[in-house]
Short mmCIF file of C-alpha atoms in Angstrom, two decimals:
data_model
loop_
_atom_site.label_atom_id
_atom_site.label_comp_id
_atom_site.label_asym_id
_atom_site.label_seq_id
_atom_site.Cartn_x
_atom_site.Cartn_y
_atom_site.Cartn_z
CA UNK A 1 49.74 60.33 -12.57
CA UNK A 2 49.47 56.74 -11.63
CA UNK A 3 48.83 54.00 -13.96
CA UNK A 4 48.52 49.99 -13.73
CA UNK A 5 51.38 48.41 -15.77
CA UNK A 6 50.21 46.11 -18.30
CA UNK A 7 46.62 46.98 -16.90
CA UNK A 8 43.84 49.41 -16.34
CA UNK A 9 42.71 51.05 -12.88
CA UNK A 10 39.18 51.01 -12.34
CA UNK A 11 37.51 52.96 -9.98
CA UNK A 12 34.33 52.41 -8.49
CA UNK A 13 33.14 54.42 -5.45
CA UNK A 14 36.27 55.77 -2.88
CA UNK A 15 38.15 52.57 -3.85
CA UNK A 16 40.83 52.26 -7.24
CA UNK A 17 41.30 48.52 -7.95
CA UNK A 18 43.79 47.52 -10.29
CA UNK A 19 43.72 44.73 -12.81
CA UNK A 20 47.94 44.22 -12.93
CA UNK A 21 49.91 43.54 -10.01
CA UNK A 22 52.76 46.76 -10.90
CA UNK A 23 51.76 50.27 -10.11
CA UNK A 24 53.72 53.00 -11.81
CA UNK A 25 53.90 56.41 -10.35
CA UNK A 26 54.49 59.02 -12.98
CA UNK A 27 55.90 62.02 -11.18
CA UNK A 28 57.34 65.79 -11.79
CA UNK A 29 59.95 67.76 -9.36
CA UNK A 30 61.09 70.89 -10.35
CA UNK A 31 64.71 70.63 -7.88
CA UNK A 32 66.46 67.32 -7.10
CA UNK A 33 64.64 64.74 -4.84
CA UNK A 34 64.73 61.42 -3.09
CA UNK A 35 61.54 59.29 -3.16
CA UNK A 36 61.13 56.18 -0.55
CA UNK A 37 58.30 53.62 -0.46
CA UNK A 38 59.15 50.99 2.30
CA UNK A 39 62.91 50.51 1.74
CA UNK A 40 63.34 51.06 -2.09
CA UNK A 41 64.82 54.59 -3.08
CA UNK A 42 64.55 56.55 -6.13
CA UNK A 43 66.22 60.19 -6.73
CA UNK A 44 66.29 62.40 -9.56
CA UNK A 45 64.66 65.84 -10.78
CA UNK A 46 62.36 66.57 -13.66
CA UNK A 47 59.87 63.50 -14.51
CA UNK A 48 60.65 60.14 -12.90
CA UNK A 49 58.83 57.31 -12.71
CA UNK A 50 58.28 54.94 -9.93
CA UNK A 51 57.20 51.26 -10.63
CA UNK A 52 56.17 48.91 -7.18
CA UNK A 53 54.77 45.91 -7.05
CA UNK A 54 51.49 45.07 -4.93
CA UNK A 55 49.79 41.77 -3.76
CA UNK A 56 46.29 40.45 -4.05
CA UNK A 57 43.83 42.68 -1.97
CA UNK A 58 44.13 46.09 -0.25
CA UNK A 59 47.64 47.67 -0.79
CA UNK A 60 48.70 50.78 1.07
CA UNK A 61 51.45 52.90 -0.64
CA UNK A 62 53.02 56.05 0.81
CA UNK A 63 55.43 57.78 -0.93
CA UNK A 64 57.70 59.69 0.95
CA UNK A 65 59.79 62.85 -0.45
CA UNK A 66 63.06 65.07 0.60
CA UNK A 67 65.39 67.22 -0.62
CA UNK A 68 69.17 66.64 -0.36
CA UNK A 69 69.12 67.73 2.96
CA UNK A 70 66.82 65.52 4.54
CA UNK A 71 63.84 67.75 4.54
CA UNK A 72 60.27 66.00 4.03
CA UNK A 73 57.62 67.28 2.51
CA UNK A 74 54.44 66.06 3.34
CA UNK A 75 53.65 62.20 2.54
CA UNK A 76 51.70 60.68 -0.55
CA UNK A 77 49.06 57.73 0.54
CA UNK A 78 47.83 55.84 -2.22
CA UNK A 79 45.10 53.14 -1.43
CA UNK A 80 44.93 50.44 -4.58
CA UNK A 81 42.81 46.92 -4.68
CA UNK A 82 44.37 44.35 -6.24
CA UNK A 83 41.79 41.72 -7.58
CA UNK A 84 41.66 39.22 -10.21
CA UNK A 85 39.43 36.71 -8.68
CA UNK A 86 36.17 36.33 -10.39
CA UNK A 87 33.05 36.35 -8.44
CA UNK A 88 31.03 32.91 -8.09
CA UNK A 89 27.70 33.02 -9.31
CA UNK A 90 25.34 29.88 -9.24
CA UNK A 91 21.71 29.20 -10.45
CA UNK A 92 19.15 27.50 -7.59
CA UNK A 93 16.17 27.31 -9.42
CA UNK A 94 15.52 26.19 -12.32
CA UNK A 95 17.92 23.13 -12.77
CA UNK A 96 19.29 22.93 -15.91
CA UNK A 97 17.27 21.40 -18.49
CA UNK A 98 14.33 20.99 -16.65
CA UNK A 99 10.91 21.16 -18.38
CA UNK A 100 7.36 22.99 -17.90
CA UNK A 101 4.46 23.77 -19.59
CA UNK A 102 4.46 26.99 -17.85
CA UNK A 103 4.59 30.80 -19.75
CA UNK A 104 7.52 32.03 -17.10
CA UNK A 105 9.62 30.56 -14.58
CA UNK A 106 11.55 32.57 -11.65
CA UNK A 107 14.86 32.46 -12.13
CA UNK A 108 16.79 32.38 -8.97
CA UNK A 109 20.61 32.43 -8.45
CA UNK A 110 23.09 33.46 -5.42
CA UNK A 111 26.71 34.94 -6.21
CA UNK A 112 29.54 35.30 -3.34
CA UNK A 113 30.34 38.85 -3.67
CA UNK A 114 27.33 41.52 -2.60
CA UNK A 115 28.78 44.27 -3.89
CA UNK A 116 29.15 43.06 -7.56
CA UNK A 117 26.84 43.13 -10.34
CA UNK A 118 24.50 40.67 -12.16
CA UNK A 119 22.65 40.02 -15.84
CA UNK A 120 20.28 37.50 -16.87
CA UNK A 121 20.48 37.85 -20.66
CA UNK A 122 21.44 41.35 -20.41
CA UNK A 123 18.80 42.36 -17.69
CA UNK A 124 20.74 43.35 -14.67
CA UNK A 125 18.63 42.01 -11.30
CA UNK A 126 19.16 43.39 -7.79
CA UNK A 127 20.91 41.67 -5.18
CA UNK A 128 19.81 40.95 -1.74
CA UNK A 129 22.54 41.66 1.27
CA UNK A 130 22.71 37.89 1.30
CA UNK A 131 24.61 37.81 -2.29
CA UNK A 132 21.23 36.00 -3.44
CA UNK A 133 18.91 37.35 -6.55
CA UNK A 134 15.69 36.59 -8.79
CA UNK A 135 13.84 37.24 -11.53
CA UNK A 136 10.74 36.23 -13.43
CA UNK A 137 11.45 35.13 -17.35
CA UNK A 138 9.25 34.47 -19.65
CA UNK A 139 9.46 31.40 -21.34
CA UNK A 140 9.19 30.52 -25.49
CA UNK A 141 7.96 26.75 -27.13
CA UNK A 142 10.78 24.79 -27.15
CA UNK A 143 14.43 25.52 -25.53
CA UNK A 144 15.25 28.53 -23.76
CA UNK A 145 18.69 29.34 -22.60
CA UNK A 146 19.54 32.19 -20.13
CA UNK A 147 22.95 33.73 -20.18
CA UNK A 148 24.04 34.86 -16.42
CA UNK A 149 26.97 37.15 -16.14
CA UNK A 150 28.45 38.76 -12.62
CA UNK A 151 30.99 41.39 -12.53
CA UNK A 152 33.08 42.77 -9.60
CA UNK A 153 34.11 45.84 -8.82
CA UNK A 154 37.66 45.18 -10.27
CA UNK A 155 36.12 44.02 -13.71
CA UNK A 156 36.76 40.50 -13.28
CA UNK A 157 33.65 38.36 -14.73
CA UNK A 158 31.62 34.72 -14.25
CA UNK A 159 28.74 33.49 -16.21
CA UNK A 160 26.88 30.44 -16.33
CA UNK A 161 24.40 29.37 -18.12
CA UNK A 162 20.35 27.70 -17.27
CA UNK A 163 18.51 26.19 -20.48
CA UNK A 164 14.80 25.68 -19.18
CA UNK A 165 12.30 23.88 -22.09
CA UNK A 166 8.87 24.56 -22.17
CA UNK A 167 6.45 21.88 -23.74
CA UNK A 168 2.85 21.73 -25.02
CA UNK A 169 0.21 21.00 -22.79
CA UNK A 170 -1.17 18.47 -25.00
CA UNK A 171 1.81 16.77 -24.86
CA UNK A 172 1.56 16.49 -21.05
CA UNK A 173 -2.13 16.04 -21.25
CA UNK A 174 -1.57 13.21 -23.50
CA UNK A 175 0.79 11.15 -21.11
CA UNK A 176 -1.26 11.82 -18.16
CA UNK A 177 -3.64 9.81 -20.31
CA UNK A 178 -1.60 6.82 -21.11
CA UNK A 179 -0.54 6.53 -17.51
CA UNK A 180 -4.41 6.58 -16.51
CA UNK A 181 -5.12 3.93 -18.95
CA UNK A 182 -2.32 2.02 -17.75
CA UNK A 183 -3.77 2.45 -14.33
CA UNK A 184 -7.00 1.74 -15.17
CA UNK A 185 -5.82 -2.16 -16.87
CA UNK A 186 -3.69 -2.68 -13.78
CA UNK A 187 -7.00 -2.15 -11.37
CA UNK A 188 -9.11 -4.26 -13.75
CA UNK A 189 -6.78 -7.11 -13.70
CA UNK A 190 -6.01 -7.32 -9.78
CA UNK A 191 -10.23 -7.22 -8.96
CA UNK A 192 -11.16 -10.02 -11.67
CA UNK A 193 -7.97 -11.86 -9.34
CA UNK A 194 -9.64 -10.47 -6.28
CA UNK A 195 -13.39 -11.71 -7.41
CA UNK A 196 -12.04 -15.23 -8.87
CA UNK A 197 -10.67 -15.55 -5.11
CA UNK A 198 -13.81 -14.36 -3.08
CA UNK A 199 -15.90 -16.44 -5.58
CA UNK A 200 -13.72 -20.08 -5.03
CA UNK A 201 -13.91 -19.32 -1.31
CA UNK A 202 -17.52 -19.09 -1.11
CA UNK A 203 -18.66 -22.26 -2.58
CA UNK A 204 -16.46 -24.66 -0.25
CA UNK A 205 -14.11 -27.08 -0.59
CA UNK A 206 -13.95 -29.42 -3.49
CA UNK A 207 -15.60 -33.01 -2.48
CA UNK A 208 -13.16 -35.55 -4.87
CA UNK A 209 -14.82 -39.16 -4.43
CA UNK A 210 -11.62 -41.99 -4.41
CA UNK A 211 -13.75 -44.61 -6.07
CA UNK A 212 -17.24 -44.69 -7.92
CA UNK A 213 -20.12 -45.88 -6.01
CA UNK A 214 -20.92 -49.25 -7.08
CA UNK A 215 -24.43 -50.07 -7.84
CA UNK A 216 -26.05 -52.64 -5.50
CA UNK A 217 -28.31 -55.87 -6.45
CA UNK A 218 -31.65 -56.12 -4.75
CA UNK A 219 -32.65 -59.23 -3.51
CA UNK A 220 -35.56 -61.31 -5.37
CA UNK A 221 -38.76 -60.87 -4.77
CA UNK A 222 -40.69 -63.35 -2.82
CA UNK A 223 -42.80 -65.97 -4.76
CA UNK A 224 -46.26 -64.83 -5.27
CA UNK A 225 -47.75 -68.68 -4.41
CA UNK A 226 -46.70 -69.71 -0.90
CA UNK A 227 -44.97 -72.92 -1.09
CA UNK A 228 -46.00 -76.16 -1.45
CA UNK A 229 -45.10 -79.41 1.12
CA UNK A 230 -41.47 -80.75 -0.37
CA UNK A 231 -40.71 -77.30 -1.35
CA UNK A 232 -37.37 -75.57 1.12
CA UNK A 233 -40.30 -73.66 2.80
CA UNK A 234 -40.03 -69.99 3.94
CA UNK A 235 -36.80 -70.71 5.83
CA UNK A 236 -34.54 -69.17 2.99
CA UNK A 237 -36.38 -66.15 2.75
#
């Protein structure tokens, strides 16, 4: 019998992985034996149990058994995966807290291990041989959070967490509005400036007189009787 100290052994296809780094060989010899892993020894008859410690990944243990006088009997192999590294999951699309007036999103995500396991609020999704994953959610008034979780084959787990919010169309509706009428004041504004400049150009340059014009005095008339002999005569006129 083998067991994981302090642990469990999971097994999940041809491979065991275990979730403690001891192993503990529970064995039963009916005459007096010696048991060798690598370099450590252990002897005895009846039950015994052998504890060895593995490292993080794929361990290879064979046990190796004789009797008192050297014979061995044929060798135990014992394959165990040591893991207790979580997979990494991550969301693409939608970024968190992001907002649409849409019924359903597609929820995208990509994890680092292709041979794990993934849930979006309980749902499990396939997995494409790249490690990356969707699925189409549909989508409440208001805040909606979805829960992903990813398990490996060893049982270790990641989750994260997307919270998408879907609004009201009116709501959107009504701020398309305001920006159009916003719009709409901006455009009237810059063509009464456009016309106020087309208009000054067309009638020509300002004429700005320095000084009034100053009224001239005609000269008298001429005498209506021609002159008489004594009189200046004609000459002044």
């Amino acid at each position: 019998d083998i067991e994981a100290k302090d642990g469990d052994i999971t097994k999940a296809g041809d491979d065991e992985f275990s979730s403690s780094d001891t192993i503990l060989f529970h064995m039963r010899v009916d005459e007096y034996a010696i048991f060798s892993i690598g370099t450590a020894t252990w002897e005895g008859e009846g039950q015994l149990t052998i504890e060895h410690g593995i490292t993080e990944g794929t361990n290879t243990i064979t046990i190796e058994v004789a009797d008192p006088m050297g014979n061995l009997a044929d060798p135990y192999t014992y394959v165990v995966i040591y893991d207790i590294t979580p997979p990494a999951i991550t969301v693409t699309y939608p970024s968190d807290g992001s907002t649409t007036e849409d019924g359903e999103v597609v929820l995208s995500g990509v994890t680092d291990d292709v041979r794990s396991k993934v849930w979006i609020n309980g749902r499990p999704v396939g997995i494409a041989a790249d490690g990356t994953f969707e699925m189409t959610v549909a989508l409440e008034m208001g805040s909606n959070v979805f829960e992903l979780r990813n398990k490996d084959r060893a049982g270790n787990e990641a989750t994260t967490d997307v919270t998408v919010v879907r609004k009201e169309k009116e709501d959107v509706q009504e701020s398309n509005v305001g920006m159009m009428a916003i719009a709409l004041v901006i455009g009237l504004v810059i063509g009464v400036a456009v016309m106020y400049v087309i208009g000054r150009r067309a009638a020509g340059p300002d004429v700005t007189w320095e000084d009034e014009p100053r009224e001239r005095t005609p000269p008298p008339p001429p005498p209506e009787e021609p002159p008489t002999e004594g009189d200046g005569g004609w000459s002044e006129y």
